[in-house]
GROMACS .gro file of C-alpha atoms in nm:
model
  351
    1UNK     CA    1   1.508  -2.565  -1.135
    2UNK     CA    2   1.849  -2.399  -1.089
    3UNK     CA    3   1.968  -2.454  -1.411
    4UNK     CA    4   1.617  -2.307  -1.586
    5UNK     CA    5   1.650  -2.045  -1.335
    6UNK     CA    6   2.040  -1.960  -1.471
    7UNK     CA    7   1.940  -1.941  -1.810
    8UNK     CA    8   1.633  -1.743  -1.807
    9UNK     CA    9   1.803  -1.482  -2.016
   10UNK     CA   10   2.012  -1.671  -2.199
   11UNK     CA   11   1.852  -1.525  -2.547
   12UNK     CA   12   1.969  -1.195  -2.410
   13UNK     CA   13   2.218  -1.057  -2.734
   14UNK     CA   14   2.413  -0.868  -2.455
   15UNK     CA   15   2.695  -1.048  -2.479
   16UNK     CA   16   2.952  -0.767  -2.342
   17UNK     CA   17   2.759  -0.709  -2.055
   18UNK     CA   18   2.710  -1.109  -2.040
   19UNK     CA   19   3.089  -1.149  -2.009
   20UNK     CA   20   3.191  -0.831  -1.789
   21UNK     CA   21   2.882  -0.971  -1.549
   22UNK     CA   22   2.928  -1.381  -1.591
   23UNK     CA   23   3.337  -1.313  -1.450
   24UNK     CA   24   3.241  -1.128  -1.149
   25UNK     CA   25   2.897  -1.216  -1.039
   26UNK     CA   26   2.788  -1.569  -1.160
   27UNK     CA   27   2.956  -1.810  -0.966
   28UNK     CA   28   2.858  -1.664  -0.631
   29UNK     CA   29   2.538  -1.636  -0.724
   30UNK     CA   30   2.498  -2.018  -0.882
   31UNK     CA   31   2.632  -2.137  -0.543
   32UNK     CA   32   2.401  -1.937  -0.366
   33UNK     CA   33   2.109  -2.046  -0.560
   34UNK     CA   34   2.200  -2.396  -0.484
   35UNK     CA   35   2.143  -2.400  -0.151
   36UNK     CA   36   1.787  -2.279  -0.187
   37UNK     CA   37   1.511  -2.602  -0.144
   38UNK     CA   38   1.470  -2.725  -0.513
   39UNK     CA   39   1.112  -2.866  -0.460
   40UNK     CA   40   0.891  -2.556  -0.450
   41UNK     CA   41   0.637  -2.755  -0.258
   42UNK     CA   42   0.847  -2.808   0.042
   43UNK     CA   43   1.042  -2.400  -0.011
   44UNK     CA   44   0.957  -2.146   0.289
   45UNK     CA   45   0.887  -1.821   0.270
   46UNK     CA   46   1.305  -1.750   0.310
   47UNK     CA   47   1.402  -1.978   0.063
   48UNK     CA   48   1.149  -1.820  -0.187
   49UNK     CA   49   1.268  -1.481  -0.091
   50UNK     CA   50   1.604  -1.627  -0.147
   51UNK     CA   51   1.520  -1.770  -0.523
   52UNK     CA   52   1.360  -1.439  -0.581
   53UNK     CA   53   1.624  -1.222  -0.496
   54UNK     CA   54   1.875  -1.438  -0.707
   55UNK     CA   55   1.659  -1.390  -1.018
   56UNK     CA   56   1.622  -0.988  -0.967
   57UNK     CA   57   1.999  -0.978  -0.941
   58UNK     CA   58   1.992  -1.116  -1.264
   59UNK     CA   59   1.753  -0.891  -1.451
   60UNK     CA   60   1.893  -0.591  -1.249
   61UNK     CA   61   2.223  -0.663  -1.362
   62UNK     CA   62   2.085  -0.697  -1.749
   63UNK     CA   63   1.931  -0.316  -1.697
   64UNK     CA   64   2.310  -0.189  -1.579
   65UNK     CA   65   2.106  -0.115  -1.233
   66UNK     CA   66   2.340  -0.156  -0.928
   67UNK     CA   67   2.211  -0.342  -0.661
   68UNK     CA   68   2.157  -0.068  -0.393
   69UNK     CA   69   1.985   0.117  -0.602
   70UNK     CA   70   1.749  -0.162  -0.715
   71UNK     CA   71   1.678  -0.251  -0.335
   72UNK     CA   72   1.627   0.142  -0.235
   73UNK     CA   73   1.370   0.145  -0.505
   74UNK     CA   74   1.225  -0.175  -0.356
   75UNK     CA   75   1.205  -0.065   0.007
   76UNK     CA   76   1.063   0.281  -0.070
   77UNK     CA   77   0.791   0.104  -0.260
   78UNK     CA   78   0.734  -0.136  -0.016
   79UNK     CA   79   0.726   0.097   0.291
   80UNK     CA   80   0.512   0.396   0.079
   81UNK     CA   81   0.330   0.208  -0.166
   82UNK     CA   82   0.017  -0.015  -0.004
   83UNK     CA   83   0.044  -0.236  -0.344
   84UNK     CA   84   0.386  -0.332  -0.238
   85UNK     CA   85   0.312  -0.404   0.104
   86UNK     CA   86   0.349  -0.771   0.207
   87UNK     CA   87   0.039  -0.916   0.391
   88UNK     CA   88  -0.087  -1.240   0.509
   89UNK     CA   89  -0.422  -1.419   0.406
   90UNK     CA   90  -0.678  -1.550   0.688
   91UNK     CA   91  -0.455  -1.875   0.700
   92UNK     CA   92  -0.141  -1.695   0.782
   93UNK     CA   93   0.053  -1.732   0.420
   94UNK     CA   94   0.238  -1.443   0.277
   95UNK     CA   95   0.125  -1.233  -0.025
   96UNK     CA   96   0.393  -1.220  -0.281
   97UNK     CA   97   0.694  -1.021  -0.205
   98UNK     CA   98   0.775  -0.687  -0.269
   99UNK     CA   99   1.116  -0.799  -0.392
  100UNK     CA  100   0.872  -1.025  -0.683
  101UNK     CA  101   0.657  -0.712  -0.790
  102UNK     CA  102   0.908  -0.509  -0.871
  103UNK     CA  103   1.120  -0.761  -1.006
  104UNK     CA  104   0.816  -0.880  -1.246
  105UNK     CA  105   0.761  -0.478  -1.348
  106UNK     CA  106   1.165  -0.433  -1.426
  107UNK     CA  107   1.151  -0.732  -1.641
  108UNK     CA  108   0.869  -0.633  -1.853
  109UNK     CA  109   1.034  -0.302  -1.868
  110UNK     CA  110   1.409  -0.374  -1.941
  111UNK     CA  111   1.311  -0.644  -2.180
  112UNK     CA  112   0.997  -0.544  -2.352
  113UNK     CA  113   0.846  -0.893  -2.266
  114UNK     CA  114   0.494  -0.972  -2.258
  115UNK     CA  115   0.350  -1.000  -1.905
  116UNK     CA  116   0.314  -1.391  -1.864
  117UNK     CA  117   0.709  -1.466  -1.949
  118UNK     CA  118   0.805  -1.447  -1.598
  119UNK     CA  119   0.566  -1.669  -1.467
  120UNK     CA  120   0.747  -1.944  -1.430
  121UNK     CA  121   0.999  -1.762  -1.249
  122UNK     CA  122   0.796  -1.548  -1.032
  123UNK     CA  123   0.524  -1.708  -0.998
  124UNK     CA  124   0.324  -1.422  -1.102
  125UNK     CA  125   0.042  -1.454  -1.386
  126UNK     CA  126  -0.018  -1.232  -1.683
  127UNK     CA  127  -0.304  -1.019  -1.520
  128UNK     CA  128  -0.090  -0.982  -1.160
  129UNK     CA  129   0.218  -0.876  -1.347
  130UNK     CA  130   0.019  -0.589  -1.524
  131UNK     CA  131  -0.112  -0.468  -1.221
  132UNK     CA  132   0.213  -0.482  -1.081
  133UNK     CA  133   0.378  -0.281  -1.384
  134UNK     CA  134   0.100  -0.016  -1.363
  135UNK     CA  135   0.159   0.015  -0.979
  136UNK     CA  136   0.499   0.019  -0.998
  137UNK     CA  137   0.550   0.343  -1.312
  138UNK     CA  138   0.306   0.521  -1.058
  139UNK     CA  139   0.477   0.469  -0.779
  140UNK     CA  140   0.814   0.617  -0.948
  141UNK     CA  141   0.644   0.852  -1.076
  142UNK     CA  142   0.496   0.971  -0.711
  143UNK     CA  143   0.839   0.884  -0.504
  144UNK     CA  144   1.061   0.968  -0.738
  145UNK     CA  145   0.876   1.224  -1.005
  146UNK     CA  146   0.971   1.566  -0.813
  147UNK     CA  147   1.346   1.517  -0.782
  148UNK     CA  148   1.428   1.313  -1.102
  149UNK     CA  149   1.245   1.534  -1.364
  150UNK     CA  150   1.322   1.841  -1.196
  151UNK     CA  151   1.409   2.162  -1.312
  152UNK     CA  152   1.795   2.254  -1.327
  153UNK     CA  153   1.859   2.464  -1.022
  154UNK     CA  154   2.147   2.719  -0.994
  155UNK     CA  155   2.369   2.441  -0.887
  156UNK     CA  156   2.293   2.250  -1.136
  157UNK     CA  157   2.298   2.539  -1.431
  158UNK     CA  158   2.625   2.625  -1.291
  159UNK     CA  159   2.743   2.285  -1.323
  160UNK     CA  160   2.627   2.226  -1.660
  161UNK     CA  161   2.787   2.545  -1.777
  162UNK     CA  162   3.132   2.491  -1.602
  163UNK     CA  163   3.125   2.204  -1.859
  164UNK     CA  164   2.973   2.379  -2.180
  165UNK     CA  165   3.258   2.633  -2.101
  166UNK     CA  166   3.552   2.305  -2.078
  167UNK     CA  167   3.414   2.202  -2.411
  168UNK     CA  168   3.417   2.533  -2.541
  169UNK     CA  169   3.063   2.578  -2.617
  170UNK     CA  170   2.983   2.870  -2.366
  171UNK     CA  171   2.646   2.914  -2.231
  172UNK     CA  172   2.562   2.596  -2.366
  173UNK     CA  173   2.383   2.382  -2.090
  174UNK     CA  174   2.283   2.065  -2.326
  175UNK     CA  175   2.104   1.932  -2.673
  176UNK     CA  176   1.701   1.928  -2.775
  177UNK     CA  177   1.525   1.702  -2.993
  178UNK     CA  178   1.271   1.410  -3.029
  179UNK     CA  179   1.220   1.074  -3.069
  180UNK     CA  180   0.931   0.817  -3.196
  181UNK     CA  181   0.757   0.561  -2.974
  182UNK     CA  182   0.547   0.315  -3.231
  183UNK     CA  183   0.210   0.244  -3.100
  184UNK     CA  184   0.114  -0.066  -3.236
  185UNK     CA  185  -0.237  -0.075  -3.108
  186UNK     CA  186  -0.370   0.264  -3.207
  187UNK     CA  187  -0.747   0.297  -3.232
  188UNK     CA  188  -0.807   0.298  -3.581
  189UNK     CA  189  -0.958   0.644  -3.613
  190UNK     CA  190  -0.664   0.803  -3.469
  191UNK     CA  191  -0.379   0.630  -3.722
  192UNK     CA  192  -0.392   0.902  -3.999
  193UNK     CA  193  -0.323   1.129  -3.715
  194UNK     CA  194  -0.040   0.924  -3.518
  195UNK     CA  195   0.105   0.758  -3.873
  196UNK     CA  196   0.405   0.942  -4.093
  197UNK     CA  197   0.672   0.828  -4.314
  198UNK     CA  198   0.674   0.462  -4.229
  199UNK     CA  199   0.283   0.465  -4.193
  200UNK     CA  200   0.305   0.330  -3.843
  201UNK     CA  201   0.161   0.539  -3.581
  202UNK     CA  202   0.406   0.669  -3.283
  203UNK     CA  203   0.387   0.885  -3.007
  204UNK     CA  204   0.669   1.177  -2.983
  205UNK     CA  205   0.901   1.254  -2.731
  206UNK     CA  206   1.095   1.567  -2.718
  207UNK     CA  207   1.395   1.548  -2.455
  208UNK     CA  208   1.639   1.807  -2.344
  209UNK     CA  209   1.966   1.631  -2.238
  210UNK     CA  210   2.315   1.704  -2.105
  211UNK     CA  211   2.664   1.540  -2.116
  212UNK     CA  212   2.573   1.312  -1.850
  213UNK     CA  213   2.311   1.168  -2.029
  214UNK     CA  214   2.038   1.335  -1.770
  215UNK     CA  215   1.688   1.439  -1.913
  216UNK     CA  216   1.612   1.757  -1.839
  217UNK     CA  217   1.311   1.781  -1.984
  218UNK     CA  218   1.040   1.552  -2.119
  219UNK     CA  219   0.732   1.606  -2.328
  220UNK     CA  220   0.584   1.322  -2.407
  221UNK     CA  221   0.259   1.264  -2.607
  222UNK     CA  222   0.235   1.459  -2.924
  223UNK     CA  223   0.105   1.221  -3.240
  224UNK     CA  224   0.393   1.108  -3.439
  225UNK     CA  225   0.286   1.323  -3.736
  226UNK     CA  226   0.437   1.627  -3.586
  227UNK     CA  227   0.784   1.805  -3.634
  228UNK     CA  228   1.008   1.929  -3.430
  229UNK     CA  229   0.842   2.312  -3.464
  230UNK     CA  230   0.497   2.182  -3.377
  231UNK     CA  231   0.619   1.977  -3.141
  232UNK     CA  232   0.766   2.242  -2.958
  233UNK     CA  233   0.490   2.496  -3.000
  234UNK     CA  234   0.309   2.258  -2.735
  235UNK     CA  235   0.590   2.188  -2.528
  236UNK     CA  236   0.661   2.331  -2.213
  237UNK     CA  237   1.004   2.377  -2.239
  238UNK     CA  238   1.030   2.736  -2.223
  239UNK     CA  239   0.768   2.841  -1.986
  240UNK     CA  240   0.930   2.892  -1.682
  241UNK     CA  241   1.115   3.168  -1.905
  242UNK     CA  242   0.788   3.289  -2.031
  243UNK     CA  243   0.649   3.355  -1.661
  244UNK     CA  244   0.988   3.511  -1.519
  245UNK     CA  245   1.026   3.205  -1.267
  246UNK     CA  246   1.355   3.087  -1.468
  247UNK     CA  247   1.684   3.083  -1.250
  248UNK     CA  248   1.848   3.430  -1.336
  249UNK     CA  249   2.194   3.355  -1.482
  250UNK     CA  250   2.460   3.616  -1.550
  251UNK     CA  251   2.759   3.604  -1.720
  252UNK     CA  252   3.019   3.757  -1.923
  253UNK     CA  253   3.187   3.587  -2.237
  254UNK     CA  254   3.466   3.814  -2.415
  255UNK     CA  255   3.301   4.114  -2.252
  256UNK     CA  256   2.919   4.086  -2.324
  257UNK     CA  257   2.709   3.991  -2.092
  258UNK     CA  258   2.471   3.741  -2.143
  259UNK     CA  259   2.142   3.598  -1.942
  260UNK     CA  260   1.998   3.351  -2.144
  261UNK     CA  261   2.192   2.992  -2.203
  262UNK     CA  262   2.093   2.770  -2.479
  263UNK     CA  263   2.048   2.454  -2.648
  264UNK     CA  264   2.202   2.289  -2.929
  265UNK     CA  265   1.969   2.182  -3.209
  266UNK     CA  266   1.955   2.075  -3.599
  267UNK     CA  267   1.867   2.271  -3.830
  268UNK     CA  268   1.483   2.250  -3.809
  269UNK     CA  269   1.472   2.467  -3.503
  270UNK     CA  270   1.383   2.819  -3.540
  271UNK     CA  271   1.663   3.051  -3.483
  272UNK     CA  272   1.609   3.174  -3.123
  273UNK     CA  273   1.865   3.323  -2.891
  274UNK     CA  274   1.789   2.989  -2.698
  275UNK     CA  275   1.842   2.742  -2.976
  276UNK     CA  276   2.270   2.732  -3.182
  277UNK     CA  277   2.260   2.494  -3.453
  278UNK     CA  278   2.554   2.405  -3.618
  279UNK     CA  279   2.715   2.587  -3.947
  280UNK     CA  280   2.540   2.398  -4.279
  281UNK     CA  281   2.769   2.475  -4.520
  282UNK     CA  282   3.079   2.558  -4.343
  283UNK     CA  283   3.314   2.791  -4.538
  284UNK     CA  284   3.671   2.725  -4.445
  285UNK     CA  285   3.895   2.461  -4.213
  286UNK     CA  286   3.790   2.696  -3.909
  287UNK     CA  287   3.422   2.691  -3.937
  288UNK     CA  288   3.421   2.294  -4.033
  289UNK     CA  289   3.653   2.235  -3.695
  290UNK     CA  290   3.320   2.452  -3.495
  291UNK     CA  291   3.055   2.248  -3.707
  292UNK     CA  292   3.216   1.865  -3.603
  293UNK     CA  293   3.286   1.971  -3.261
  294UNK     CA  294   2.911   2.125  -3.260
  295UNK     CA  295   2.767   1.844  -3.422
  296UNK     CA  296   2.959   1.573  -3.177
  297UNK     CA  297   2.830   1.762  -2.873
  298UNK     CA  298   2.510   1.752  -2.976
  299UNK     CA  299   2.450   1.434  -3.016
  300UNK     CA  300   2.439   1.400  -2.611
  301UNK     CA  301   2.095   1.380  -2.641
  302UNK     CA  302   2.065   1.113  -2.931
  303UNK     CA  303   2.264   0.912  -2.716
  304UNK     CA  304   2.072   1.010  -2.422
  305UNK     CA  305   1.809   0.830  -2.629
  306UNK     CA  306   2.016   0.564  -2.705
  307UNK     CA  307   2.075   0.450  -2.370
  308UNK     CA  308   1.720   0.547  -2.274
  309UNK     CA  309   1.604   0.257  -2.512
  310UNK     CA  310   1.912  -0.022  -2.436
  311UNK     CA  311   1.787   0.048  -2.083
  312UNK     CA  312   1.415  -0.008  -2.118
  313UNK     CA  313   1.365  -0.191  -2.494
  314UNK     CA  314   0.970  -0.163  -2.386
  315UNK     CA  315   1.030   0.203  -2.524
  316UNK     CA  316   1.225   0.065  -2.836
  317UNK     CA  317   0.989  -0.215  -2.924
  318UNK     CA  318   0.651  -0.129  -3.038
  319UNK     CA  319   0.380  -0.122  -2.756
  320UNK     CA  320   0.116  -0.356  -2.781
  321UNK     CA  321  -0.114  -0.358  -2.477
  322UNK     CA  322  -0.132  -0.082  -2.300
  323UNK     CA  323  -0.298   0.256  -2.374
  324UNK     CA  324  -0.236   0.581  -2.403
  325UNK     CA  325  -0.224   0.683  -2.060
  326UNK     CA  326  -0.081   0.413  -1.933
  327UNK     CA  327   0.198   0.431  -2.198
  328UNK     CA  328   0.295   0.785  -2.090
  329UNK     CA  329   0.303   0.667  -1.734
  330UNK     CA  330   0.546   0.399  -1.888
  331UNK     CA  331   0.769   0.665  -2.048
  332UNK     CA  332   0.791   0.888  -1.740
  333UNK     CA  333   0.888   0.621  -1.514
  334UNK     CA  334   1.159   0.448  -1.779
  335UNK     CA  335   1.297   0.840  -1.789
  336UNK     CA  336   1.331   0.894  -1.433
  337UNK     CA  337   1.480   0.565  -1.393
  338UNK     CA  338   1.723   0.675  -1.579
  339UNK     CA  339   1.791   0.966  -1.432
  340UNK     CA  340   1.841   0.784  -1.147
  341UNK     CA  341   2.136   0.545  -1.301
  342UNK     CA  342   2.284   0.862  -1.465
  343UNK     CA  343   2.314   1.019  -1.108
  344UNK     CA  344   2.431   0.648  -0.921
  345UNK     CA  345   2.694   0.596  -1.189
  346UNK     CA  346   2.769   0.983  -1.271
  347UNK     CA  347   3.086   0.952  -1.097
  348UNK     CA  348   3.230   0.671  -1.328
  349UNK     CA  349   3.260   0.799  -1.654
  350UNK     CA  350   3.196   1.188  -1.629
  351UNK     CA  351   3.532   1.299  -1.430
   0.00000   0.00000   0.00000
């Protein structure tokens, strides 16, 4: 059992993270794994707990999730969340642990997997592992939702324009654009709605993100035969300007003052005082200098995406069981998730 147990993600191709992971972590936790009870009809409920907690160190590890993050997402589930809450039967047994649901719901999440491959693992069938998936995007979405997804606030504007101005993009505060989710089980009378180019249907998301990777801002849900205008004549991206309920910023660049910040964007954008896209024909070794550096920056939120998807592949794969609802839940959570990592290991790499 503790050898099937160690190579549970052996088919993983992560082999960097594999190696960095394997020379610091793995032989402390193979040792520690041995000394669990091998025959699962004589284990008690600690040595479970014990075999369970080994196995979510190993799927945390895979999602680039530090551990005290994991387990503060595990307690404020289990302490807020009645699904997550540990209970005995009339004989006296325990429930499954907390540790195990959210465990089983990371899995399917960072891997894409369907819901009976940690079974044998877990000990959790197909339909529990569902339920425990569902429960778990909702309860991110309710604990987590408000301060993850949030607005910028002045500290935060000022922050991200202290660093538009130290890459020389002033009043820049981060990059727009979208991305395709494929939806492999469309109903069939919605796929000429949801289906362009490849002829697969997808759902869009349009993302506002900054040099941190954060999201800013996430609209998910238009059909995938939208662009990026008619995507963003639904968004909600600009309302709080549209109301007056924006933070008011001020400042002066080379005497002007200015009050608006903006995004960078391709070239399909309209030309709003919000929205600088780069130069397309640049005329001279000045202007093609502005247009790479442009161009580089703006690509924060293409790899925003890029992370977003090595994180959680269930939003790179195509989704095959779950519906629309349910996959927007999905997307919310995976983004304020995310978030989360971004702000846990923001310290690391963004000095």
């Amino acid at each position: 059992m503790a050898s099937s147990s160690h190579n549970t993600f052996e088919g993983v191709d992560d082999e960097d993270f594999d190696q960095y992971f394997d020379q610091h972590f793995d032989q402390y936790f193979d040792q520690t794994f041995k000394n669990f009870p091998i025959n699962y009809g004589d284990q008690d409920n600690k040595g479970e707990e014990g075999k369970n907690e080994f196995i979510s160190k190993q799927i945390v590890k895979k999602v680039i999730m530090n551990k005290p993050l994991f387990m503060h997402i595990v307690d404020r589930l289990s302490n807020e969340v009645e699904f997550f809450r540990q209970k005995k039967d009339a004989l006296g047994r325990l429930s499954l642990s907390p540790l195990q649901k959210c465990t089983a719901a990371i899995c399917v999440l960072a891997y894409g997997t369907a819901a009976d491959v940690v079974d044998e693992y877990l000990r959790l069938g197909e339909t529990t592992t569902r339920s425990c998936v569902e429960h778990f995007v909702e309860g991110i979405i309710y604990l987590f939702g408000d301060e993850y997804l949030r607005r910028p606030t002045l500290a935060d504007l000022q922050r991200l324009l202290d660093i538009g101005e130290h890459r020389e993009l002033s009043r820049m505060i981060g990059s727009i654009d979208y991305m395709h989710w494929e939806w492999n089980n469309c109903p069939t009378a919605w796929k000429g709605q949801y289906s362009r180019g490849s002829g697969k249907p997808t759902i869009v998301l349009e993302a506002v993100a900054s040099y941190d990777l954060w999201i800013w801002h996430a609209f998910f849900g238009p059909p995938g035969t939208l662009n990026d205008i008619n995507v963003l004549d639904c968004s909600p991206v600009f309302d709080d300007i549209v109301k007056g309920q924006a933070p008011q910023v001020t400042f002066s660049v080379y005497g002007k003052e200015y009050h608006l910040v903006y995004y960078l964007t391709d070239g399909i954008y309209p030309k709003w005082a919000t929205f600088i896209q780069s130069i397309p024909i640049p005329q001279g070794p000045k202007e093609v200098l502005f247009a790479q550096h442009q161009e580089a920056v703006r690509k924060d939120v293409e790899r925003a995406f890029g992370v977003l998807q090595t994180r959680f592949a269930i939003v790179k794969n195509p989704t095959y069981f779950w519906d629309k609802i349910q996959i927007g839940k999905i997307m919310r959570a995976c983004i304020i998730l995310h978030n989360m990592i971004v702000e846990d290991e923001r310290d690391e790499y963004t000095h």
